[in-house]
Coordinates of N, CA and C and ligand atoms in Angstrom, one line a residue:
X1402 N -24.6 -15.0 90.1 CA -23.6 -14.8 89.1 C -24.2 -14.4 87.7
X1403 N -23.6 -13.5 87.0 CA -24.1 -13.1 85.8 C -23.9 -14.2 84.7
X1404 N -24.7 -14.1 83.6 CA -24.6 -15.0 82.5 C -23.3 -15.0 81.8
X1405 N -22.5 -13.9 82.1 CA -21.2 -13.7 81.4 C -20.1 -14.5 82.0
X1406 N -20.4 -15.3 83.0 CA -19.3 -16.1 83.6 C -18.4 -15.3 84.5
X1407 N -17.3 -16.0 85.0 CA -16.4 -15.3 85.9 C -15.0 -15.9 85.6
X1408 N -14.0 -15.0 85.4 CA -12.7 -15.4 85.0 C -11.8 -15.2 86.2
X1409 N -11.3 -16.3 86.8 CA -10.5 -16.2 88.1 C -9.2 -16.8 87.8
X1410 N -8.1 -16.1 88.1 CA -6.7 -16.6 87.9 C -6.0 -16.8 89.2
X1411 N -5.0 -17.7 89.2 CA -4.2 -18.0 90.4 C -2.8 -17.5 90.0
X1412 N -2.1 -16.8 90.9 CA -0.7 -16.4 90.6 C 0.1 -16.6 91.8
X1413 N 1.4 -16.6 91.6 CA 2.4 -16.8 92.7 C 3.6 -17.4 92.2
X1414 N 4.6 -17.4 93.1 CA 5.9 -18.0 92.7 C 5.8 -19.5 92.5
X1415 N 6.8 -20.1 91.9 CA 6.9 -21.5 91.8 C 6.8 -22.2 93.1
X1416 N 5.9 -23.3 93.2 CA 5.8 -24.0 94.4 C 4.9 -23.4 95.5
X1417 N 4.2 -22.3 95.1 CA 3.4 -21.7 96.2 C 2.1 -22.4 96.4
X1418 N 1.8 -23.4 95.6 CA 0.6 -24.2 95.9 C -0.6 -23.9 95.0
X1419 N -0.3 -23.2 93.9 CA -1.4 -22.8 92.9 C -2.1 -24.0 92.4
X1420 N -1.4 -25.0 91.9 CA -2.0 -26.2 91.2 C -2.8 -27.0 92.3
X1421 N -2.3 -27.1 93.5 CA -3.0 -27.9 94.5 C -4.3 -27.1 94.9
X1422 N -4.2 -25.8 95.1 CA -5.3 -25.1 95.5 C -6.4 -24.9 94.5
X1423 N -6.0 -24.8 93.2 CA -6.9 -24.5 92.2 C -7.8 -25.8 91.9
X1424 N -7.2 -27.0 92.1 CA -7.9 -28.2 92.0 C -8.9 -28.3 93.1
X1425 N -8.5 -28.0 94.3 CA -9.4 -28.1 95.5 C -10.6 -27.1 95.3
X1426 N -10.3 -25.9 94.8 CA -11.3 -24.9 94.6 C -12.3 -25.4 93.6
X1427 N -11.8 -26.0 92.5 CA -12.7 -26.5 91.5 C -13.6 -27.5 92.0
X1428 N -13.1 -28.4 92.8 CA -14.0 -29.4 93.5 C -15.0 -28.8 94.4
X1429 N -14.6 -27.8 95.2 CA -15.6 -27.2 96.1 C -16.7 -26.4 95.4
X1430 N -16.3 -25.7 94.3 CA -17.3 -24.9 93.6 C -18.2 -25.9 92.8
X1431 N -17.7 -27.0 92.3 CA -18.6 -27.9 91.6 C -19.5 -28.5 92.6
X1432 N -19.0 -28.9 93.8 CA -19.9 -29.4 94.8 C -21.0 -28.5 95.2
X1433 N -20.7 -27.2 95.1 CA -21.7 -26.1 95.4 C -22.7 -25.8 94.2
X1434 N -22.5 -26.6 93.1 CA -23.4 -26.5 92.0 C -22.9 -25.6 90.8
X1435 N -21.7 -25.1 90.9 CA -21.2 -24.2 89.9 C -20.6 -25.0 88.7
X1436 N -20.7 -24.4 87.5 CA -20.1 -25.0 86.3 C -18.7 -24.4 86.1
X1437 N -17.7 -25.3 86.3 CA -16.3 -24.8 86.4 C -15.5 -25.4 85.2
X1438 N -14.7 -24.5 84.6 CA -13.6 -25.0 83.7 C -12.3 -24.7 84.4
X1439 N -11.5 -25.8 84.5 CA -10.1 -25.7 85.1 C -9.1 -25.7 84.0
X1440 N -8.3 -24.6 83.9 CA -7.3 -24.6 82.9 C -6.0 -24.0 83.4
X1441 N -5.0 -23.9 82.5 CA -3.7 -23.4 83.0 C -2.9 -22.7 81.8
X1442 N -1.9 -21.9 82.3 CA -1.0 -21.3 81.3 C 0.5 -21.6 81.7
X1443 N 1.4 -21.6 80.8 CA 1.1 -21.7 79.3 C 0.4 -23.0 79.0
X1444 N -0.5 -22.9 78.1 CA -1.3 -24.1 77.7 C -2.8 -23.8 77.8
X1445 N -3.6 -24.9 78.0 CA -5.0 -24.7 78.1 C -5.8 -24.9 76.8
X1446 N -5.1 -25.0 75.7 CA -5.7 -25.4 74.4 C -4.7 -26.2 73.7
X1447 N -5.1 -27.0 72.7 CA -4.1 -27.9 72.1 C -2.9 -27.1 71.5
X1448 N -3.1 -26.0 70.8 CA -2.0 -25.2 70.3 C -1.1 -24.6 71.3
X1449 N -1.8 -24.1 72.4 CA -1.0 -23.5 73.5 C -0.2 -24.5 74.2
X1450 N -0.7 -25.7 74.3 CA 0.1 -26.8 75.0 C 1.3 -27.1 74.2
X1451 N 1.2 -27.0 72.9 CA 2.4 -27.3 72.0 C 3.5 -26.2 72.3
X1452 N 3.0 -24.9 72.4 CA 3.9 -23.8 72.7 C 4.5 -24.0 74.1
X1453 N 3.7 -24.5 75.0 CA 4.2 -24.8 76.4 C 5.5 -25.6 76.3
X1454 N 5.5 -26.6 75.5 CA 6.7 -27.5 75.4 C 7.9 -26.7 74.9
X1455 N 7.6 -25.8 73.9 CA 8.7 -25.0 73.3 C 9.3 -24.1 74.3
X1456 N 8.5 -23.5 75.2 CA 9.0 -22.5 76.2 C 9.5 -23.1 77.5
X1457 N 9.0 -24.2 77.9 CA 9.4 -24.7 79.2 C 10.4 -25.8 79.2
X1458 N 10.7 -26.4 78.0 CA 11.7 -27.5 78.0 C 12.9 -27.0 77.1
X1459 N 14.0 -27.7 77.4 CA 15.2 -27.4 76.6 C 16.1 -26.3 77.2
X1460 N 17.1 -25.9 76.4 CA 18.1 -25.0 76.9 C 17.5 -23.7 77.3
X1461 N 17.9 -23.2 78.5 CA 17.4 -21.9 79.0 C 17.6 -20.7 78.1
X1462 N 18.7 -20.8 77.3 CA 19.0 -19.7 76.4 C 18.4 -19.9 75.0
X1463 N 17.5 -20.8 74.9 CA 16.9 -21.2 73.6 C 16.3 -20.0 72.9
X1464 N 15.6 -19.1 73.7 CA 14.9 -17.9 73.2 C 15.4 -16.7 73.8
X1465 N 15.4 -15.6 73.0 CA 15.7 -14.3 73.6 C 14.5 -13.9 74.5
X1466 N 14.8 -12.9 75.3 CA 13.7 -12.5 76.2 C 12.5 -12.0 75.4
X1467 N 12.7 -11.3 74.3 CA 11.7 -10.7 73.5 C 10.9 -11.8 72.8
X1468 N 11.6 -12.8 72.3 CA 10.9 -14.0 71.6 C 10.1 -14.7 72.6
X1469 N 10.6 -14.8 73.8 CA 9.8 -15.5 74.8 C 8.5 -14.8 75.1
X1470 N 8.5 -13.5 75.2 CA 7.3 -12.8 75.4 C 6.3 -13.0 74.3
X1471 N 6.8 -13.1 73.0 CA 5.9 -13.4 71.9 C 5.3 -14.8 72.0
X1472 N 6.1 -15.7 72.4 CA 5.6 -17.1 72.5 C 4.6 -17.3 73.6
X1473 N 4.8 -16.7 74.8 CA 3.8 -16.7 75.9 C 2.5 -16.0 75.4
X1474 N 2.7 -14.9 74.7 CA 1.5 -14.2 74.3 C 0.7 -14.9 73.2
X1475 N 1.5 -15.6 72.3 CA 0.8 -16.4 71.3 C 0.0 -17.5 71.9
X1476 N 0.6 -18.2 72.9 CA -0.1 -19.3 73.6 C -1.3 -18.7 74.3
X1477 N -1.2 -17.5 74.9 CA -2.3 -16.9 75.6 C -3.5 -16.6 74.6
X1478 N -3.1 -16.0 73.5 CA -4.1 -15.7 72.5 C -4.9 -16.9 72.1
X1479 N -4.2 -18.0 71.8 CA -4.9 -19.2 71.4 C -5.8 -19.7 72.5
X1480 N -5.3 -19.7 73.7 CA -6.0 -20.2 74.9 C -7.3 -19.3 75.1
X1481 N -7.1 -18.0 75.0 CA -8.2 -17.1 75.1 C -9.3 -17.3 74.1
X1482 N -8.9 -17.4 72.8 CA -9.9 -17.6 71.7 C -10.6 -18.9 71.8
X1483 N -9.9 -20.0 72.2 CA -10.5 -21.3 72.0 C -11.0 -21.9 73.3
X1484 N -10.5 -21.5 74.5 CA -11.0 -22.1 75.7 C -11.7 -21.0 76.6
X1485 N -11.0 -19.9 76.9 CA -11.5 -19.0 78.0 C -12.7 -18.3 77.5
X1486 N -12.7 -17.6 76.4 CA -13.8 -16.8 76.0 C -15.1 -17.6 75.7
X1487 N -14.9 -18.7 75.0 CA -16.1 -19.6 74.8 C -16.7 -20.0 76.1
X1488 N -15.9 -20.4 77.1 CA -16.4 -20.9 78.4 C -17.2 -19.7 79.1
X1489 N -16.6 -18.5 79.1 CA -17.2 -17.4 79.8 C -18.5 -17.0 79.1
X1490 N -18.6 -17.2 77.8 CA -19.8 -16.9 77.0 C -20.9 -17.9 77.4
X1491 N -20.5 -19.1 77.8 CA -21.5 -20.1 78.2 C -21.9 -19.9 79.7
X1492 N -21.3 -18.9 80.3 CA -21.6 -18.6 81.7 C -20.8 -19.4 82.7
X1493 N -19.8 -20.1 82.3 CA -19.0 -20.9 83.2 C -18.0 -20.1 84.1
X1494 N -17.6 -20.7 85.2 CA -16.5 -20.1 85.9 C -15.2 -20.6 85.4
X1495 N -14.3 -19.8 84.9 CA -13.0 -20.2 84.4 C -11.9 -20.0 85.5
X1496 N -11.3 -21.1 85.9 CA -10.2 -21.1 86.9 C -9.0 -21.3 86.1
X1497 N -8.0 -20.4 86.1 CA -6.8 -20.5 85.3 C -5.6 -20.4 86.2
X1498 N -4.7 -21.4 86.1 CA -3.5 -21.5 86.8 C -2.4 -20.6 86.0
X1499 N -2.2 -19.4 86.5 CA -1.4 -18.4 85.9 C -2.0 -17.7 84.6
X1500 N -1.7 -16.5 84.4 CA -2.2 -15.7 83.2 C -1.2 -14.6 83.0
X1501 N -1.7 -13.5 82.5 CA -0.8 -12.4 82.0 C 0.0 -11.8 83.2
X1502 N -0.4 -11.9 84.4 CA 0.4 -11.4 85.5 C 1.7 -12.1 85.6
X1503 N 1.7 -13.4 85.2 CA 3.0 -14.2 85.2 C 3.9 -13.7 84.2
X1504 N 3.4 -13.3 83.0 CA 4.3 -12.7 82.0 C 4.8 -11.4 82.4
X1505 N 4.0 -10.6 83.1 CA 4.4 -9.3 83.6 C 5.6 -9.5 84.6
X1506 N 5.5 -10.6 85.4 CA 6.6 -10.8 86.4 C 7.8 -11.6 85.7
X1507 N 7.5 -12.7 85.2 CA 8.6 -13.6 84.7 C 9.4 -13.0 83.5
X1508 N 8.6 -12.6 82.5 CA 9.3 -12.0 81.3 C 9.6 -10.5 81.5
X1509 N 8.7 -9.9 82.3 CA 8.8 -8.4 82.5 C 9.9 -8.0 83.4
X1510 N 10.3 -8.9 84.3 CA 11.3 -8.6 85.3 C 12.7 -9.3 85.2
X1511 N 12.6 -10.6 84.7 CA 13.8 -11.5 85.0 C 15.0 -11.2 84.1
X1512 N 14.7 -10.8 82.9 CA 15.9 -10.6 82.0 C 15.9 -9.1 81.5
X1513 N 15.9 -8.2 82.5 CA 15.9 -6.8 82.2 C 14.5 -6.3 82.4
X1514 N 14.3 -5.0 82.2 CA 13.1 -4.3 82.5 C 12.2 -4.3 81.2
X1515 N 11.4 -5.4 81.0 CA 10.6 -5.5 79.8 C 9.1 -5.4 80.1
X1516 N 8.8 -4.8 81.2 CA 7.4 -4.8 81.6 C 6.6 -3.9 80.6
X1517 N 7.1 -2.9 80.1 CA 6.4 -2.0 79.1 C 6.1 -2.8 77.8
X1518 N 7.1 -3.6 77.4 CA 6.9 -4.4 76.2 C 5.8 -5.4 76.4
X1519 N 5.8 -6.1 77.6 CA 4.8 -7.1 78.0 C 3.4 -6.4 78.0
X1520 N 3.3 -5.2 78.6 CA 2.0 -4.5 78.7 C 1.5 -4.1 77.3
X1521 N 2.4 -3.6 76.4 CA 2.0 -3.2 75.1 C 1.4 -4.4 74.3
X1522 N 2.2 -5.5 74.4 CA 1.7 -6.7 73.6 C 0.4 -7.2 74.2
X1523 N 0.3 -7.1 75.5 CA -1.0 -7.6 76.1 C -2.2 -6.7 75.6
X1524 N -2.0 -5.4 75.6 CA -3.0 -4.5 75.2 C -3.4 -4.8 73.7
X1525 N -2.4 -5.1 72.9 CA -2.6 -5.3 71.5 C -3.3 -6.6 71.2
X1526 N -2.9 -7.7 71.9 CA -3.2 -9.0 71.5 C -4.2 -9.8 72.5
X1527 N -4.2 -9.3 73.7 CA -5.1 -10.0 74.7 C -6.2 -9.1 75.2
X1528 N -5.9 -8.0 75.8 CA -6.9 -7.0 76.1 C -7.9 -7.5 77.1
X1529 N -7.6 -8.5 77.9 CA -8.6 -9.0 78.8 C -7.9 -9.3 80.2
X1530 N -8.4 -8.7 81.2 CA -7.8 -9.0 82.6 C -8.8 -9.9 83.3
X1531 N -8.3 -10.7 84.2 CA -9.2 -11.5 85.0 C -10.2 -10.7 85.8
X1532 N -11.3 -11.3 86.2 CA -12.3 -10.6 87.1 C -11.7 -10.6 88.5
X1533 N -11.0 -11.7 88.9 CA -10.5 -11.9 90.2 C -9.1 -12.7 90.1
X1534 N -8.1 -12.2 90.9 CA -6.8 -12.9 90.9 C -6.5 -13.3 92.3
X1535 N -6.3 -14.6 92.5 CA -5.8 -15.0 93.8 C -4.3 -15.1 93.8
X1536 N -3.7 -14.3 94.6 CA -2.2 -14.3 94.7 C -1.8 -15.1 95.9
X1537 N -1.2 -16.3 95.7 CA -0.8 -17.1 96.9 C 0.6 -16.6 97.2
X1538 N 0.8 -16.0 98.3 CA 2.0 -15.3 98.7 C 2.7 -16.1 99.8
X1539 N 4.1 -16.2 99.7 CA 4.9 -16.8 100.7 C 6.3 -16.5 100.5
X1540 N 7.1 -16.8 101.5 CA 8.6 -16.6 101.4 C 9.1 -17.6 100.4
X1541 N 9.9 -17.2 99.4 CA 10.4 -18.1 98.4 C 11.1 -19.3 98.9
X1542 N 11.7 -19.3 100.1 CA 12.5 -20.5 100.5 C 11.5 -21.6 100.7
X1543 N 10.2 -21.3 101.2 CA 9.2 -22.3 101.4 C 8.8 -22.9 100.0
X1544 N 8.4 -22.0 99.1 CA 7.9 -22.4 97.8 C 9.0 -23.2 97.0
X1545 N 10.2 -22.7 97.0 CA 11.3 -23.4 96.3 C 11.5 -24.8 96.7
X1546 N 11.5 -25.0 98.1 CA 11.7 -26.3 98.6 C 10.6 -27.2 98.2
X1547 N 9.4 -26.7 98.1 CA 8.3 -27.5 97.7 C 8.4 -27.8 96.2
X1548 N 8.8 -26.8 95.4 CA 8.8 -27.0 93.9 C 10.0 -28.0 93.6
X1549 N 11.1 -27.9 94.3 CA 12.2 -28.8 94.0 C 11.9 -30.2 94.3
X1550 N 10.9 -30.5 95.2 CA 10.6 -31.9 95.5 C 9.8 -32.5 94.4
X1551 N 9.4 -31.7 93.4 CA 8.7 -32.4 92.2 C 9.8 -32.6 91.2
X1552 N 9.7 -33.6 90.4 CA 10.7 -33.8 89.4 C 10.1 -33.8 88.0
X1553 N 10.3 -32.7 87.3 CA 9.7 -32.6 85.9 C 10.7 -32.1 85.0
X1554 N 10.4 -32.1 83.7 CA 11.3 -31.6 82.7 C 11.2 -30.1 82.5
X1555 N 10.1 -29.6 83.2 CA 9.8 -28.1 83.0 C 10.5 -27.3 84.1
X1556 N 11.8 -27.3 84.1 CA 12.5 -26.7 85.2 C 13.2 -25.4 84.9
X1557 N 13.0 -24.9 83.7 CA 13.7 -23.7 83.2 C 13.6 -22.5 84.2
X1558 N 12.3 -22.2 84.6 CA 12.1 -21.0 85.4 C 12.4 -21.3 86.9
X1559 N 12.1 -22.6 87.3 CA 12.4 -22.9 88.7 C 13.8 -22.8 89.0
X1560 N 14.7 -23.0 88.0 CA 16.1 -22.9 88.2 C 16.6 -21.4 88.4
X1561 N 15.7 -20.5 88.4 CA 16.0 -19.1 88.7 C 16.7 -18.9 90.0
X1562 N 16.4 -19.8 91.0 CA 17.0 -19.6 92.3 C 16.3 -18.6 93.1
X1563 N 16.7 -18.6 94.4 CA 16.0 -17.8 95.4 C 16.0 -16.3 95.2
X1564 N 17.2 -15.7 94.9 CA 17.1 -14.2 94.7 C 16.1 -13.7 93.7
X1565 N 16.0 -14.4 92.6 CA 15.0 -14.0 91.6 C 13.6 -14.3 92.0
X1566 N 13.4 -15.4 92.7 CA 12.1 -15.7 93.2 C 11.7 -14.6 94.2
X1567 N 12.6 -14.1 95.0 CA 12.4 -13.1 95.9 C 11.9 -11.8 95.2
X1568 N 12.6 -11.5 94.1 CA 12.2 -10.4 93.3 C 10.8 -10.6 92.7
X1569 N 10.5 -11.8 92.3 CA 9.1 -12.2 91.8 C 8.1 -11.9 92.9
X1570 N 8.4 -12.4 94.1 CA 7.4 -12.2 95.2 C 7.1 -10.7 95.4
X1571 N 8.1 -9.9 95.5 CA 7.9 -8.5 95.7 C 7.2 -7.9 94.5
X1572 N 7.5 -8.4 93.3 CA 6.8 -7.9 92.1 C 5.3 -8.2 92.1
X1573 N 5.0 -9.4 92.5 CA 3.6 -9.8 92.6 C 2.8 -9.0 93.6
X1574 N 3.5 -8.7 94.7 CA 2.8 -7.9 95.8 C 2.6 -6.5 95.3
X1575 N 3.6 -6.0 94.5 CA 3.4 -4.6 93.9 C 2.3 -4.6 92.9
X1576 N 2.2 -5.7 92.1 CA 1.1 -5.8 91.1 C -0.2 -5.9 91.8
X1577 N -0.3 -6.5 93.0 CA -1.6 -6.6 93.7 C -2.0 -5.2 94.2
X1578 N -1.0 -4.3 94.4 CA -1.4 -2.9 94.8 C -1.8 -2.1 93.6
X1579 N -1.2 -2.5 92.4 CA -1.5 -1.8 91.2 C -2.9 -2.1 90.7
X1580 N -3.4 -3.3 91.0 CA -4.7 -3.7 90.5 C -5.5 -4.2 91.8
X1581 N -5.8 -3.3 92.7 CA -6.4 -3.7 94.0 C -7.8 -4.3 93.8
X1582 N -8.5 -3.8 92.7 CA -9.9 -4.3 92.6 C -10.0 -5.8 92.3
X1583 N -9.0 -6.3 91.6 CA -9.2 -7.8 91.2 C -8.2 -8.7 92.1
X1584 N -7.2 -8.1 92.7 CA -6.3 -9.0 93.4 C -6.7 -9.3 94.9
X1585 N -6.6 -10.5 95.3 CA -6.7 -10.9 96.7 C -5.4 -11.6 97.1
X1586 N -4.8 -11.2 98.2 CA -3.5 -11.8 98.6 C -3.8 -12.8 99.7
X1587 N -3.4 -14.1 99.5 CA -3.7 -15.2 100.4 C -2.3 -15.7 101.0
X1588 N -2.2 -15.8 102.3 CA -1.0 -16.3 102.9 C -0.9 -17.8 102.7
X1589 N 0.1 -18.2 101.8 CA 0.2 -19.6 101.4 C 1.1 -20.4 102.3
X1590 N 1.7 -19.8 103.3 CA 2.7 -20.6 104.1 C 1.9 -21.2 105.3
X1591 N 0.7 -21.7 105.0 CA 0.0 -22.4 106.1 C -0.4 -23.8 105.5
X1592 N -1.1 -24.7 106.4 CA -1.3 -26.0 105.8 C -2.4 -25.9 104.7
X1593 N -2.4 -27.0 103.9 CA -3.2 -27.0 102.7 C -4.7 -26.7 102.9
X1594 N -5.3 -27.3 104.0 CA -6.7 -27.1 104.3 C -7.0 -25.7 104.7
X1595 N -6.2 -25.1 105.5 CA -6.4 -23.7 105.9 C -6.3 -22.7 104.8
X1596 N -5.3 -22.9 103.9 CA -5.2 -22.0 102.7 C -6.5 -22.2 101.8
X1597 N -6.9 -23.5 101.7 CA -8.1 -23.8 100.8 C -9.3 -23.1 101.3
X1598 N -9.5 -23.1 102.6 CA -10.7 -22.5 103.2 C -10.7 -21.0 103.0
X1599 N -9.5 -20.4 103.2 CA -9.4 -19.0 103.0 C -9.7 -18.6 101.5
X1600 N -9.2 -19.4 100.6 CA -9.5 -19.1 99.1 C -10.9 -19.3 98.8
X1601 N -11.5 -20.4 99.3 CA -13.0 -20.6 99.0 C -13.8 -19.5 99.6
X1602 N -13.5 -19.0 100.8 CA -14.3 -17.9 101.3 C -14.2 -16.6 100.5
X1603 N -12.9 -16.4 100.0 CA -12.7 -15.2 99.2 C -13.4 -15.3 97.9
X1604 N -13.4 -16.5 97.2 CA -14.1 -16.6 95.9 C -15.6 -16.6 96.1
X1605 N -16.1 -17.2 97.1 CA -17.6 -17.2 97.4 C -18.0 -15.8 97.6
X1606 N -17.2 -15.0 98.3 CA -17.6 -13.6 98.5 C -17.6 -12.8 97.2
X1607 N -16.7 -13.2 96.3 CA -16.6 -12.5 95.0 C -17.8 -12.9 94.1
X1608 N -18.3 -14.2 94.3 CA -19.4 -14.6 93.4 C -20.7 -14.2 93.9
X1609 N -20.8 -13.8 95.2 CA -22.1 -13.5 95.8 C -22.7 -12.2 95.2
Ligands
LIG1292 P1 2.6 -24.5 92.2 O1 1.5 -25.0 91.3 O2 2.3 -23.1 92.8 O3 4.0 -24.6 91.7 P2 2.0 -26.9 93.7 O4 0.5 -26.9 94.0 O5 2.4 -27.8 92.6 O6 2.5 -25.4 93.5 O7 2.7 -27.3 95.1 C1 4.1 -27.6 95.1 C2 4.4 -28.7 96.1 O8 4.1 -28.3 97.4 C3 3.5 -30.0 95.8 O9 4.3 -31.1 96.1 C4 2.4 -29.8 96.8 O10 1.9 -31.1 97.2 C5 3.0 -29.1 98.0 N1 2.1 -28.2 98.7 C6 1.2 -27.4 98.2 N2 0.6 -26.7 99.2 C7 1.2 -27.0 100.3 C8 1.0 -26.6 101.7 N3 0.1 -25.6 102.0 N4 1.8 -27.1 102.6 C9 2.7 -28.0 102.3 N5 2.9 -28.5 101.0 C10 2.2 -28.0 100.1
LIG1293 P1 3.6 -23.6 86.0 O1 3.3 -24.9 85.4 O2 2.5 -22.8 86.7 O3 4.8 -23.8 87.1 P2 4.8 -23.9 88.7 O4 3.8 -25.0 89.0 O5 6.2 -24.3 89.0 O6 4.3 -22.6 89.2 O7 4.4 -22.6 85.0 C1 5.5 -23.0 84.4 C2 6.6 -21.9 84.4 O8 6.3 -21.0 83.4 C3 6.7 -21.2 85.7 O9 8.1 -21.3 86.1 C4 6.4 -19.8 85.3 C5 6.6 -19.7 83.9 N1 5.7 -18.7 83.1 C6 6.3 -17.6 82.6 O10 7.6 -17.5 82.7 N2 5.6 -16.7 81.9 C7 4.2 -16.9 81.8 O11 3.6 -16.0 81.1 C8 3.6 -18.0 82.3 C9 2.1 -18.2 82.2 C10 4.4 -18.9 83.0

């Protein structure tokens, strides 16, 4: 691995197993001697965690679609400046649960076609893509049933329901075709250990 570190993101619909799998991957990489930083979006730095509460809790109509893009991007900028870039500069592997591809899908697709706005703001304020993106893919009925079994206050986007999650799944698969160099699609509708082994093999091949 180069001294510049490696920036690896996890993407997928709600309940696809990202949080479960990213923790397992972090453990496996650490056991193999790698220096790993595990982080998430929205959040991952003190300021961005505050913004997380603003965007994920409360009335679904609290923000316009455009304001929401600004908030997610503001959180990302802080996270990038204070957590991701310093870790990469130290040569660490950064594992991040969601990143800009989630904004491209959730804010870019769900309330009108705002993908161009998301991309423009990304170019202006973030300008960094992951080195590798693990897309955990599955039928939304599986993911939604799993996500609903958790009880949290952060239910704004999970309440989208199945038709929109279906649109998200298709959107993520299209995104994987748009950025084939960094995307790897993993079948998430299998048991936890099988998915984990697949992800570990994919990441080890990338690091080799
Ligand atoms: P995400 O972070 O993508 O929303 P989670 O990792 O939180 O997904 O998983 C959602 C729920 O599904 C959790 O309760 C988790 O324990 C469970 N889960 C995750 N992966 C699997 C799997 N492969 N098979 C069955 N249940 C799973
Ligand atoms: P997350 O905690 O990953 O939820 P889950 O475990 O259910 O996948 O993310 C919280 C929600 O925030 C999720 O519904 C997706 C949404 N989100 C966006 O809408 N835009 C974004 O840019 C990001 C990073 C997340």
